[in-house]
Amino acid sequence: METADCLASASSKETPLGAAVLLEQSSVHYHRAGMRRKFAFHILMAGHMFRSAGQDNHAIRCFTSALCVYHEGERYWPELFNHLTSALAGQLYAMKRMQLSLQLYAKLVGTTGGGRVSVRSQQKFLDHLVNICRSYRTDALESSRRMKNIYHGYNAKINKEVEEVIKNTPGIIQILEIPNMNLPKILDSSISVQNASVSSGKSSHKDHATFGKQYKGDELIWQDMKCTAEAELRVHSVSEVKQSPNNFVNAVIDELEKERKKMQLQSRTKKSLSSHETPYARAKLEPLSVSFEVSNPLSVMVPISSMQLVGKLTCSTSHRVYTNIEALSFSEKNGGGKPSKKWKFSGSDKTFEIADFSRISPSTDSDFDSSWQCGVSDTIEPYFLVTKGKMAMEPRSTVLVSLELCPLVMGELEIVGVRCKVFNEIWVYHKFNAPRYLLNGANRLKRLDVSTSGLSFQIGCNMPNIQAEILTHSPTTKEMRLLQGQVSKWYLRLSNIGAAHATNLYLKTNLPWINVLDEAGKELAASEPVPHCIGPSGTMFRLPLPYSSSRQNDSLGPGQTIEIPIEIRTYGGGKKDFYMLFRYELCEKLTASNISVACPKIRWLQKMSSVAVYPSLTLTSSLTPFPNKTGFILSVEATNYRSDSQNDNNIVLDKMCILSKNFVIKPLILHPGNSTVNENLFEKKKMAWQEQSVMHFIITQSESKPCDNSLSKCLLGQSNSESLIQSSITDYVCLEHAHDDLTSRLVRRKIELERLEAEQEKENQGPRSIAQIRRARSLLSSKSLDDDTDLINSVQDFAHPTSLSSLCSTTELNIICCWKTKDDDDDVIEGWHHMRQPVRSNCPLSISAKFHPHVTHNFSLGPLHLQIMISIHNSSSDSVNFKFSMDPIPGLAITGTDAFSSSLKGGDEMVFPLELIIFRAGVYNLQSTKLTVHDQSNSTDVAYSVTHQWILRVNESDR
């Protein structure tokens, strides 16, 4: 230490050469003492002294020694390291050692602020870099080869291929291309690949408002919707005969569980979603869009021209390779030159060209000609085309760049990187490093080999590419505000921008908001489903397509667009995410070879709209039976909570309807001369904001047959008022009922499976083997779990879950309240609200009990025996058949006839005793009786529970 300090202090009095020698010797002593930073500082000073003395080689040696200290481990000092790099690069540039100087300058310009130096120094780095590439081409080429080996690792196979291409192909030269210079800097973690039509996300119809704002959506929701759609389609395709709604729903639930288990297994084993989809995930003539973030780390403007993707495509037919990897240029004599032809493809608004430095491998049919051919030659058909972009990057800016590539042949495509030209003369190449990930068994991210880029694709045959938009029924550009219960007319515009026909187009949604209108106007039977609806969820539709005589089925051809009229009814409140999943298939010509194809090529389209649903009306209802048992009084309370408009929030109730098998609705107070108009405050009057009103109606038995499923209405406004949505009211009610029923069954099935699994685990307390676990899960999945019978309506034996027969029951009313209002432009808005009201008349039997409510007993002598007298009285004039039963009461036992069936004539009474055995003191509710009355009018049993309590207090006595 003392020797090092003395040598360092003595250097200040020497000449530059002597000071350099003394500083170098002092650094050696510091290094031996383990003081690495002092070693680096003094060896750096020695380098500056050597440079002042004209000893350039010794200066480089000292700078390099100091550079190693600040570039490793915890001692990394980026600012000082970049300072040393700039000093070393300048020294090498002055010595005409351009190969090393180019490598160091390429590192500096790719760092933030060029190593946090002044703008003048950054411009100096760029000038030296451009001068080396322009004036010292041989040294620059050798330096770029070294940089490729450093950044990408030495790959003998690739280097040998490049050498063979240059050797066997006359008139080809290698162009200077600097790899991974980070100018511009590309963030590999931001790379995303998708179809160009999806990445654009722009509506092609600016004169029509779209439904909500478009977002990507949750991937878990998309996966669950795909499973549900496949399950419904599978059951629908194999259901050749009609079946009961209960069996239909159970079949879909079983298939849904199988589909979910299949997807979980495939995600764990890193398999594709299905064996027939993977090869056709990317189709030829369908542009791919690669998006990534690009930044300028310098404080000077960097002009970028001709930015394009770099890839390789191996044709599956000819096995020839078409690529633009490596900057190899052909002379004009050998077909080289600037390409002039340009292409446009549907699904993209960009212009495509042949990539720079494109070439194609020799034909496999020729054993003599091993020369490559230029990709821009007139005799060569390109295998893929690219888009070329240019921009001027502002200092320290970051932009999102999207480049596209369109494959033209079938085969294996690999997108390896991006190439661009900076300052209009230096080619820069960046190799993508986007490693793929998978989930292992412990749900931990496991990274694959870094050499796997994740940008490899199998290009299949021509495929359809469906684009969907929901547009307003009439041209308008204003933002649509949707209310709770509002029904609005829209068009579902479907366009095929692909290169093949599409068929079997289905739409799956997460909410029963959409109703596809049936233009034929055919009257359906009560057991048939809602038009175009398949499956029991009420959210799966088969969309109508035009008939194609060439394909002999319904299909949508390339470039063809259709508009399907639909209605959308929004309900709920607040922000709602509406998911739309489209499934379609490739329509192939029927030939003798493919007529029995079992696995069609399918594709999916995902569209998610975020919609704000504003409040409108809230409705509550109650049903009171008439004293003479001939009908009911329906009371409906309506409150206006609309608040979306600043001018007029008034709502006018149009009519009240009920959908039922047995009942019709009539006004409580009749208007003179008109028996269909309810005279109340709603006639010729609007409901103001937060105004609350109550309406009363009479519900009577219908004169038609119970299976007619009639829609009875009562006008609330003027008698000549007509509604625009009468045809879709029953469709929406059926769809919502089917969706709610399937959702509740899925929840109950999940709870039941969890309960059975818990019971099995409780029985087997010890650890189970893998075979036991799989056997138990198989048993649970295949076991038939019956739904509660009281939650299933009494429907016909053969009816679709979305049919009127599945909706209507003899003991329930579907109450529908239709309303109208206006928006800020005085356009009429229509909607309706739906409620379900059970119809249960008063029990014709009354039951009472006679016993001592306060009892004292000494339980040390034994239990208490208490007698209770129960009387059942028939208050009606007709004979009643009934069943009596008592549920167990905790803490006591019941002896006697606690369950029997009997009948009572009108006005008769039945009295019978029961004995209670009580084992401890306490307060008991003896009311656990149930009466089930047989209704002879519709041959159904109606259960009644007694609401009042029979309280018994038992005190313990010492005597």
PDB file of N, CA, C and O in Angstrom, residues 164-165 167-170 320 330 360-363 368-374:
ATOM      1  N   GLU A 164     -21.659 -21.113 -48.542  1.00  0.00           N
ATOM      2  CA  GLU A 164     -22.031 -21.887 -49.723  1.00  0.00           C
ATOM      3  C   GLU A 164     -22.875 -21.066 -50.694  1.00  0.00           C
ATOM      4  O   GLU A 164     -22.737 -21.198 -51.918  1.00  0.00           O
ATOM      5  N   VAL A 165     -23.757 -20.216 -50.160  1.00  0.00           N
ATOM      6  CA  VAL A 165     -24.567 -19.364 -51.035  1.00  0.00           C
ATOM      7  C   VAL A 165     -23.664 -18.414 -51.811  1.00  0.00           C
ATOM      8  O   VAL A 165     -23.813 -18.232 -53.036  1.00  0.00           O
ATOM      9  N   LYS A 167     -20.481 -18.813 -52.446  1.00  0.00           N
ATOM     10  CA  LYS A 167     -19.567 -19.571 -53.301  1.00  0.00           C
ATOM     11  C   LYS A 167     -20.258 -20.100 -54.545  1.00  0.00           C
ATOM     12  O   LYS A 167     -19.693 -20.052 -55.655  1.00  0.00           O
ATOM     13  N   ASN A 168     -21.473 -20.625 -54.396  1.00  0.00           N
ATOM     14  CA  ASN A 168     -22.154 -21.290 -55.504  1.00  0.00           C
ATOM     15  C   ASN A 168     -23.006 -20.354 -56.344  1.00  0.00           C
ATOM     16  O   ASN A 168     -23.510 -20.770 -57.394  1.00  0.00           O
ATOM     17  N   THR A 169     -23.222 -19.144 -55.890  1.00  0.00           N
ATOM     18  CA  THR A 169     -24.089 -18.225 -56.623  1.00  0.00           C
ATOM     19  C   THR A 169     -23.247 -17.111 -57.219  1.00  0.00           C
ATOM     20  O   THR A 169     -22.674 -16.298 -56.479  1.00  0.00           O
ATOM     21  N   PRO A 170     -23.143 -17.034 -58.503  1.00  0.00           N
ATOM     22  CA  PRO A 170     -22.348 -15.963 -59.123  1.00  0.00           C
ATOM     23  C   PRO A 170     -23.066 -14.623 -59.045  1.00  0.00           C
ATOM     24  O   PRO A 170     -24.301 -14.542 -59.061  1.00  0.00           O
ATOM     25  N   ARG A 320     -38.461 -25.918 -51.381  1.00  0.00           N
ATOM     26  CA  ARG A 320     -37.495 -24.836 -51.582  1.00  0.00           C
ATOM     27  C   ARG A 320     -37.652 -23.806 -50.466  1.00  0.00           C
ATOM     28  O   ARG A 320     -38.739 -23.606 -49.915  1.00  0.00           O
ATOM     29  N   PHE A 330     -27.918  -9.449 -55.083  1.00  0.00           N
ATOM     30  CA  PHE A 330     -27.619  -9.962 -56.406  1.00  0.00           C
ATOM     31  C   PHE A 330     -27.334  -8.790 -57.347  1.00  0.00           C
ATOM     32  O   PHE A 330     -27.918  -7.700 -57.205  1.00  0.00           O
ATOM     33  N   ILE A 360     -34.115 -17.433 -53.202  1.00  0.00           N
ATOM     34  CA  ILE A 360     -34.759 -18.731 -53.124  1.00  0.00           C
ATOM     35  C   ILE A 360     -33.731 -19.805 -53.404  1.00  0.00           C
ATOM     36  O   ILE A 360     -32.824 -19.633 -54.230  1.00  0.00           O
ATOM     37  N   SER A 361     -33.848 -20.905 -52.684  1.00  0.00           N
ATOM     38  CA  SER A 361     -32.867 -21.984 -52.782  1.00  0.00           C
ATOM     39  C   SER A 361     -33.004 -22.719 -54.107  1.00  0.00           C
ATOM     40  O   SER A 361     -34.026 -22.608 -54.798  1.00  0.00           O
ATOM     41  N   PRO A 362     -31.976 -23.496 -54.485  1.00  0.00           N
ATOM     42  CA  PRO A 362     -32.048 -24.237 -55.753  1.00  0.00           C
ATOM     43  C   PRO A 362     -33.190 -25.248 -55.739  1.00  0.00           C
ATOM     44  O   PRO A 362     -33.643 -25.708 -54.692  1.00  0.00           O
ATOM     45  N   SER A 363     -33.644 -25.584 -56.926  1.00  0.00           N
ATOM     46  CA  SER A 363     -34.715 -26.559 -57.060  1.00  0.00           C
ATOM     47  C   SER A 363     -34.228 -27.940 -56.650  1.00  0.00           C
ATOM     48  O   SER A 363     -33.082 -28.325 -56.947  1.00  0.00           O
ATOM     49  N   PHE A 368     -27.507 -30.555 -60.493  1.00  0.00           N
ATOM     50  CA  PHE A 368     -26.311 -29.887 -61.009  1.00  0.00           C
ATOM     51  C   PHE A 368     -26.282 -28.407 -60.626  1.00  0.00           C
ATOM     52  O   PHE A 368     -25.246 -27.874 -60.278  1.00  0.00           O
ATOM     53  N   ASP A 369     -27.434 -27.774 -60.692  1.00  0.00           N
ATOM     54  CA  ASP A 369     -27.479 -26.340 -60.398  1.00  0.00           C
ATOM     55  C   ASP A 369     -27.700 -26.148 -58.896  1.00  0.00           C
ATOM     56  O   ASP A 369     -28.759 -26.483 -58.361  1.00  0.00           O
ATOM     57  N   SER A 370     -26.706 -25.632 -58.197  1.00  0.00           N
ATOM     58  CA  SER A 370     -26.792 -25.396 -56.753  1.00  0.00           C
ATOM     59  C   SER A 370     -26.783 -23.920 -56.418  1.00  0.00           C
ATOM     60  O   SER A 370     -26.514 -23.546 -55.273  1.00  0.00           O
ATOM     61  N   SER A 371     -27.017 -23.073 -57.403  1.00  0.00           N
ATOM     62  CA  SER A 371     -27.005 -21.632 -57.166  1.00  0.00           C
ATOM     63  C   SER A 371     -28.375 -21.146 -56.737  1.00  0.00           C
ATOM     64  O   SER A 371     -29.405 -21.650 -57.196  1.00  0.00           O
ATOM     65  N   TRP A 372     -28.363 -20.162 -55.858  1.00  0.00           N
ATOM     66  CA  TRP A 372     -29.600 -19.535 -55.406  1.00  0.00           C
ATOM     67  C   TRP A 372     -30.027 -18.497 -56.427  1.00  0.00           C
ATOM     68  O   TRP A 372     -29.206 -17.961 -57.178  1.00  0.00           O
ATOM     69  N   GLN A 373     -31.295 -18.171 -56.428  1.00  0.00           N
ATOM     70  CA  GLN A 373     -31.849 -17.195 -57.357  1.00  0.00           C
ATOM     71  C   GLN A 373     -32.381 -16.000 -56.592  1.00  0.00           C
ATOM     72  O   GLN A 373     -32.819 -16.104 -55.437  1.00  0.00           O
ATOM     73  N   CYS A 374     -32.348 -14.876 -57.269  1.00  0.00           N
ATOM     74  CA  CYS A 374     -32.793 -13.634 -56.640  1.00  0.00           C
ATOM     75  C   CYS A 374     -34.308 -13.652 -56.466  1.00  0.00           C
ATOM     76  O   CYS A 374     -35.053 -14.075 -57.369  1.00  0.00           O
TER      77      CYS A 374
END
